[in-house]
Coordinates of N, CA and C in Angstrom, one line a residue:
X619 N -84.1 124.2 -13.7 CA -84.8 123.6 -14.9 C -86.0 123.5 -15.2
X620 N -86.0 123.6 -16.3 CA -87.2 123.7 -17.2 C -87.9 122.4 -16.7
X621 N -89.5 122.9 -17.2 CA -90.3 121.6 -16.9 C -90.5 120.0 -17.5
X622 N -90.2 120.9 -18.6 CA -90.2 119.9 -20.0 C -88.4 119.0 -19.3
X623 N -87.3 119.7 -19.7 CA -86.3 119.1 -19.0 C -86.3 118.0 -18.0
X624 N -86.9 118.5 -17.5 CA -87.2 117.4 -16.2 C -88.2 116.2 -16.2
X625 N -89.2 117.1 -17.2 CA -89.9 115.2 -17.7 C -89.2 114.5 -18.5
X626 N -88.2 114.5 -19.4 CA -87.6 114.3 -20.0 C -87.3 112.7 -19.8
X627 N -86.6 111.7 -20.1 CA -86.1 110.3 -19.5 C -84.9 110.3 -20.7
X628 N -83.6 109.7 -19.4 CA -82.4 109.6 -20.0 C -82.7 108.2 -21.0
X629 N -82.0 107.9 -21.6 CA -81.0 107.1 -22.3 C -80.8 105.7 -21.5
X630 N -80.0 106.4 -20.6 CA -79.5 104.8 -19.2 C -81.2 104.7 -18.5
X631 N -81.8 105.8 -18.1 CA -83.6 105.4 -18.0 C -83.8 104.7 -18.6
X632 N -84.6 104.8 -19.4 CA -85.4 103.8 -20.6 C -83.9 102.7 -20.6
X633 N -83.1 102.4 -20.5 CA -82.2 101.0 -20.8 C -83.0 100.4 -19.0
X634 N -82.6 101.0 -17.5 CA -83.0 100.5 -16.8 C -85.2 99.6 -16.6
X635 N -85.7 101.0 -17.8 CA -87.5 100.6 -17.2 C -87.1 99.5 -18.3
X636 N -86.9 99.4 -19.6 CA -86.7 98.3 -20.6 C -85.7 96.7 -19.6
X637 N -85.5 96.8 -19.2 CA -85.2 96.1 -18.2 C -85.8 95.8 -17.1
X638 N -86.2 96.5 -16.5 CA -86.9 96.4 -15.6 C -88.9 95.7 -15.9
X639 N -89.5 96.0 -17.1 CA -89.9 95.0 -17.9 C -89.9 94.2 -18.5
X640 N -88.1 93.6 -18.7 CA -88.0 92.4 -19.4 C -88.0 91.2 -18.1
X641 N -87.6 91.7 -17.6 CA -87.5 91.2 -15.4 C -88.5 90.2 -15.4
X642 N -90.0 91.0 -15.8 CA -91.6 90.9 -15.6 C -92.0 90.1 -16.2
X643 N -91.1 90.3 -17.5 CA -91.8 89.3 -18.6 C -92.6 89.7 -19.4
X644 N -92.5 90.6 -19.7 CA -93.9 91.9 -21.0 C -92.8 92.1 -21.6
X645 N -94.0 91.4 -22.5 CA -92.8 91.5 -24.4 C -93.6 92.4 -24.9
X646 N -93.1 93.3 -25.6 CA -93.4 94.5 -26.9 C -93.0 95.5 -27.6
X647 N -93.7 96.6 -27.8 CA -93.0 97.3 -28.3 C -92.8 98.9 -27.6
X648 N -91.6 99.4 -26.7 CA -92.0 100.4 -26.1 C -91.8 101.4 -26.9
X649 N -93.6 102.0 -26.7 CA -93.9 103.3 -27.7 C -93.5 105.2 -27.2
X650 N -93.5 105.0 -25.5 CA -93.1 106.3 -25.6 C -92.9 105.9 -23.6
X651 N -92.1 106.6 -23.3 CA -91.7 107.3 -21.8 C -91.7 108.4 -20.5
X652 N -92.8 108.6 -20.0 CA -92.4 110.4 -19.4 C -92.1 110.3 -18.0
X653 N -91.7 110.8 -17.4 CA -90.7 110.9 -16.3 C -92.4 111.5 -15.1
X654 N -92.8 111.0 -14.7 CA -93.9 111.2 -13.2 C -93.6 112.2 -13.0
X655 N -94.8 113.6 -12.9 CA -93.5 114.6 -12.1 C -94.2 114.4 -10.6
X656 N -93.0 114.9 -9.7 CA -93.1 115.2 -8.0 C -92.7 113.5 -8.2
X657 N -92.8 112.7 -8.5 CA -92.7 111.1 -7.3 C -91.7 110.2 -8.5
X658 N -90.2 111.3 -8.1 CA -89.2 110.9 -7.9 C -88.9 109.9 -9.2
X659 N -88.4 108.7 -8.6 CA -88.0 107.1 -9.7 C -89.1 106.6 -10.9
X660 N -90.8 107.3 -10.6 CA -92.0 106.8 -10.9 C -91.8 107.6 -12.4
X661 N -91.8 106.4 -13.5 CA -92.1 106.4 -15.6 C -93.6 106.3 -15.5
X662 N -94.4 107.1 -16.5 CA -95.4 106.5 -17.2 C -94.8 105.6 -18.5
X663 N -95.4 104.5 -18.9 CA -94.6 103.6 -20.3 C -96.0 103.4 -20.5
X664 N -95.9 103.6 -22.3 CA -96.9 103.2 -23.5 C -96.2 101.7 -23.8
X665 N -96.9 101.3 -23.6 CA -96.5 100.0 -24.7 C -97.2 98.8 -25.3
X666 N -97.0 98.5 -26.8 CA -97.8 98.3 -27.7 C -98.0 96.6 -27.8
X667 N -98.8 95.8 -27.9 CA -98.6 94.1 -27.7 C -98.1 93.6 -29.7
X668 N -96.8 93.3 -29.4 CA -96.1 92.7 -30.4 C -96.9 92.1 -31.3
X669 N -98.5 91.5 -31.3 CA -99.5 90.6 -31.5 C -99.9 91.4 -32.8
X670 N -100.8 93.0 -31.9 CA -102.1 93.1 -32.6 C -101.9 95.0 -32.6
X671 N -101.0 95.4 -31.6 CA -100.5 97.0 -31.7 C -101.6 97.4 -30.4
X672 N -102.1 96.4 -29.9 CA -102.9 97.4 -28.9 C -102.5 98.2 -27.5
X673 N -102.5 99.4 -27.5 CA -101.0 99.9 -26.4 C -102.2 99.5 -25.2
X674 N -101.1 99.7 -24.1 CA -101.2 99.9 -22.7 C -100.6 101.0 -21.8
X675 N -101.2 101.3 -21.1 CA -100.1 102.5 -20.2 C -100.2 102.4 -18.8
X676 N -98.6 101.8 -18.8 CA -97.9 101.0 -16.9 C -97.1 102.6 -16.1
X677 N -97.3 102.4 -15.0 CA -97.0 103.3 -14.5 C -95.5 102.5 -13.5
X678 N -94.6 102.8 -13.3 CA -93.5 102.2 -13.5 C -92.5 102.9 -12.1
X679 N -91.9 102.2 -10.9 CA -91.2 102.7 -10.0 C -89.5 102.5 -10.5
X680 N -88.6 102.4 -10.7 CA -87.0 102.0 -10.6 C -87.2 101.7 -9.0
X681 N -87.2 102.0 -7.9 CA -86.7 102.0 -6.8 C -87.6 101.0 -6.1
X682 N -88.6 101.5 -6.2 CA -89.6 99.6 -5.9 C -89.4 98.3 -7.1
X683 N -89.1 98.8 -8.1 CA -88.9 97.7 -8.4 C -90.2 96.9 -9.0
X684 N -91.6 98.2 -9.1 CA -93.0 98.1 -9.3 C -93.6 98.2 -11.2
X685 N -93.8 97.6 -11.3 CA -94.8 97.4 -12.7 C -96.7 97.6 -12.0
X686 N -97.2 98.9 -12.8 CA -98.7 98.3 -12.6 C -99.1 98.9 -13.5
X687 N -100.4 98.7 -14.3 CA -100.8 98.5 -15.0 C -102.0 99.7 -14.6
X688 N -102.2 100.8 -15.7 CA -103.3 101.8 -15.6 C -104.0 101.7 -16.8
X689 N -104.6 101.8 -17.7 CA -105.4 101.7 -18.4 C -105.0 101.1 -20.4
X690 N -106.4 101.2 -21.1 CA -105.2 100.6 -21.9 C -106.0 101.5 -23.0
X691 N -105.2 102.0 -23.7 CA -105.1 103.1 -24.8 C -106.3 102.8 -26.0
X692 N -106.9 104.2 -25.9 CA -108.1 104.0 -27.6 C -108.8 105.7 -27.4
X693 N -109.8 105.5 -28.2 CA -109.5 107.0 -28.5 C -109.9 107.7 -27.0
X694 N -111.1 107.1 -26.8 CA -111.0 107.9 -25.1 C -109.7 107.8 -24.3
X695 N -109.1 107.1 -24.0 CA -107.9 107.5 -23.5 C -106.0 107.4 -24.5
X696 N -106.0 108.7 -24.6 CA -104.7 108.9 -24.9 C -103.3 109.4 -24.2
X697 N -102.4 109.5 -24.2 CA -101.5 109.9 -23.7 C -101.7 111.2 -24.7
X698 N -100.2 112.5 -23.9 CA -100.0 114.0 -24.6 C -99.2 113.4 -25.6
X699 N -99.2 114.2 -26.4 CA -97.7 114.6 -26.9 C -96.3 115.4 -26.6

């Protein structure tokens, strides 16, 4: 399996991640999802605030049900596309 295919997030995984965020009262727009390499069920999720569009990077783990804030995205912090 290629590295690109291994990093792709399936629609089923996205639904589970959105459910985890909603369960933890997160609101906003989901900008991107990326599988964390070599970490099983861990994902990076970029969310935008629904009021002002500010974006934050979060690390979510579907097995443990945890969400960890990483940092706010700005001109100094961006996610590779």
